[in-house]
């Protein structure tokens, strides 16, 4: 190890920054986050530094750096593009035994500035000893994605209870078990989903009863349209911590590969070959049963759980049984497929509104409000449209939409197998006869579809 990682307390301590450009500005901002009192010396200052000087913790000294500028500072940072100034700052700081960092010059520095992930009071520092700062930044970015932004709040709450937990559990082993359960279970998830008071009440209860929190929880997670890169950070975190995952046909293989390896997988989609799905009432009951047995259950649904996904029904039943749950939105098929097909859903020249419509027709009959759909400058996105597509086109034409209106059918959108078929309302039935198109497919109707010719970027 070339450097010893330490965290210095700079609260209300004097810090000197030499330099007045954008890099100096970044360093000043960092020092201010650590609550230091900053003096900045430079013959000129960028606008950002001038603005910062309105803060009482920043004072500007408008002149060239001189040896006499260095006095009793706790740290010094030199951020100038003048190597002579940098060398001089470094030399005097070393002589005075003041920690000094010269930007991009490990040789002149007695300390280096790491890349940081700030979840104060939790702070993670990544350093490459000045050898590969870009690599350190990439590592930092990876860490940013897996550490929930509310870890800081969790740490603050833990700080509040530290003494009480010490008083309650005399053995280190018991304290550790308590905190491990708190940081990786229902209490932490309550903090992450903003239910801070409930989380505090749970900790209090644990401290009095010291009982196992036997109730599990349910995460209703949107898996997006297929491309696993479209998952949210939160979705990824929860699918990697769930004990059981209930999934259906629309969740792509790519997403399923990200699920925790040793979790139990339960398929609740259409049964082998048949068109019959697991009954919604049975899924609801299973979610309740699994959570009551103390499991962390992830209900993974294609797209967004609240868009044609019956997510509402599932959490209604959880709420009735007092089971904690959280809902993670996903990218809905309309957003994913339109983006990956190069079809903006709205456009100032072609469409000022967009409607998401389910084309799932009960008993082959349609009860769609056709008059409302045949409106100028509107895009219509039909979910579950494959079997009723010809009927939809007929009805749109019958209600006044022009026969040449462009229409797109997007098959397996956002996945490597994605296919985009572009035609017109009048020609759609013959396209369906000619091509072997399979679910899942999304249908987009509107002038915006013509933009696909210019804007298509994904796949073939
Ligand atoms: C029951 S709905 C669920 C919608 C989902 N909750 C969402 O927000 O995307 C299923 C329909 O979504 C559409 N769909 C979902 N994923 C798709 C994809 N990757 N490509 C095309 N259509 C998709 C299809 O129209 C499919 O019939």
GROMACS .gro file of N, CA, C and O and ligand atoms in nm, residues 225 250 302-304 307-309 332-333 337 383-384 410 412-413 415 440-442, ligand 1:
model
  107
  225UNK      N    1  -3.886  -0.377  -2.030
  225UNK     CA    2  -3.934  -0.452  -2.147
  225UNK      C    3  -3.845  -0.568  -2.191
  225UNK      O    4  -3.886  -0.646  -2.276
  250UNK      N    5  -4.318  -1.248  -1.935
  250UNK     CA    6  -4.267  -1.123  -1.994
  250UNK      C    7  -4.130  -1.082  -1.940
  250UNK      O    8  -4.065  -0.995  -1.995
  302UNK      N    9  -4.299  -0.781  -1.601
  302UNK     CA   10  -4.249  -0.715  -1.722
  302UNK      C   11  -4.290  -0.568  -1.724
  302UNK      O   12  -4.397  -0.532  -1.676
  303UNK      N   13  -4.204  -0.483  -1.778
  303UNK     CA   14  -4.239  -0.342  -1.793
  303UNK      C   15  -4.255  -0.273  -1.660
  303UNK      O   16  -4.174  -0.288  -1.569
  304UNK      N   17  -4.365  -0.200  -1.647
  304UNK     CA   18  -4.396  -0.129  -1.522
  304UNK      C   19  -4.514  -0.200  -1.455
  304UNK      O   20  -4.613  -0.230  -1.521
  307UNK      N   21  -4.865  -0.048  -1.506
  307UNK     CA   22  -4.923  -0.024  -1.639
  307UNK      C   23  -4.964  -0.158  -1.698
  307UNK      O   24  -4.878  -0.241  -1.730
  308UNK      N   25  -5.092  -0.181  -1.708
  308UNK     CA   26  -5.149  -0.307  -1.756
  308UNK      C   27  -5.079  -0.426  -1.691
  308UNK      O   28  -5.050  -0.526  -1.757
  309UNK      N   29  -5.048  -0.413  -1.562
  309UNK     CA   30  -4.971  -0.519  -1.498
  309UNK      C   31  -5.037  -0.577  -1.373
  309UNK      O   32  -4.979  -0.663  -1.308
  332UNK      N   33  -4.183   0.101  -1.906
  332UNK     CA   34  -4.295   0.032  -1.968
  332UNK      C   35  -4.265   0.005  -2.116
  332UNK      O   36  -4.180   0.072  -2.177
  333UNK      N   37  -4.334  -0.096  -2.171
  333UNK     CA   38  -4.307  -0.136  -2.310
  333UNK      C   39  -4.317  -0.018  -2.406
  333UNK      O   40  -4.237  -0.006  -2.499
  337UNK      N   41  -3.993   0.019  -2.617
  337UNK     CA   42  -4.005  -0.020  -2.759
  337UNK      C   43  -3.996   0.102  -2.850
  337UNK      O   44  -3.932   0.097  -2.955
  383UNK      N   45  -5.114  -0.200  -2.632
  383UNK     CA   46  -5.052  -0.316  -2.567
  383UNK      C   47  -5.140  -0.437  -2.601
  383UNK      O   48  -5.260  -0.424  -2.623
  384UNK      N   49  -5.081  -0.554  -2.599
  384UNK     CA   50  -5.153  -0.682  -2.619
  384UNK      C   51  -5.237  -0.678  -2.747
  384UNK      O   52  -5.354  -0.716  -2.747
  410UNK      N   53  -4.387  -0.364  -3.309
  410UNK     CA   54  -4.253  -0.392  -3.256
  410UNK      C   55  -4.259  -0.524  -3.181
  410UNK      O   56  -4.334  -0.540  -3.085
  412UNK      N   57  -4.076  -0.817  -2.963
  412UNK     CA   58  -3.965  -0.838  -2.867
  412UNK      C   59  -3.877  -0.713  -2.855
  412UNK      O   60  -3.755  -0.717  -2.870
  413UNK      N   61  -3.945  -0.603  -2.831
  413UNK     CA   62  -3.874  -0.474  -2.824
  413UNK      C   63  -3.765  -0.472  -2.718
  413UNK      O   64  -3.778  -0.532  -2.612
  415UNK      N   65  -3.495  -0.616  -2.710
  415UNK     CA   66  -3.415  -0.739  -2.695
  415UNK      C   67  -3.333  -0.761  -2.823
  415UNK      O   68  -3.366  -0.704  -2.927
  440UNK      N   69  -4.397  -1.106  -2.740
  440UNK     CA   70  -4.477  -0.987  -2.717
  440UNK      C   71  -4.459  -0.884  -2.827
  440UNK      O   72  -4.348  -0.866  -2.879
  441UNK      N   73  -4.568  -0.821  -2.862
  441UNK     CA   74  -4.561  -0.715  -2.963
  441UNK      C   75  -4.638  -0.593  -2.915
  441UNK      O   76  -4.738  -0.604  -2.845
  442UNK      N   77  -4.588  -0.479  -2.959
  442UNK     CA   78  -4.652  -0.353  -2.924
  442UNK      C   79  -4.685  -0.284  -3.056
  442UNK      O   80  -4.608  -0.292  -3.151
  461LIG     C1   81  -4.986  -0.757  -1.976
  461LIG     S1   82  -4.909  -0.628  -2.065
  461LIG     C2   83  -4.789  -0.581  -1.951
  461LIG     C3   84  -4.730  -0.448  -1.978
  461LIG     C4   85  -4.617  -0.413  -1.885
  461LIG     N1   86  -4.663  -0.401  -1.749
  461LIG     C5   87  -4.547  -0.285  -1.928
  461LIG     O1   88  -4.552  -0.184  -1.856
  461LIG     O2   89  -4.483  -0.287  -2.033
  461LIG     C6   90  -4.820  -0.719  -2.184
  461LIG     C7   91  -4.801  -0.645  -2.315
  461LIG     O3   92  -4.694  -0.554  -2.306
  461LIG     C8   93  -4.635  -0.540  -2.433
  461LIG     N2   94  -4.492  -0.573  -2.421
  461LIG     C9   95  -4.425  -0.599  -2.307
  461LIG     N3   96  -4.294  -0.618  -2.331
  461LIG    C10   97  -4.279  -0.603  -2.464
  461LIG    C11   98  -4.166  -0.611  -2.549
  461LIG     N4   99  -4.043  -0.636  -2.505
  461LIG     N5  100  -4.185  -0.591  -2.683
  461LIG    C12  101  -4.308  -0.564  -2.729
  461LIG     N6  102  -4.417  -0.555  -2.651
  461LIG    C13  103  -4.403  -0.574  -2.520
  461LIG    C14  104  -4.705  -0.636  -2.526
  461LIG     O4  105  -4.805  -0.564  -2.592
  461LIG    C15  106  -4.762  -0.735  -2.429
  461LIG     O5  107  -4.874  -0.801  -2.485
   0.00000   0.00000   0.00000
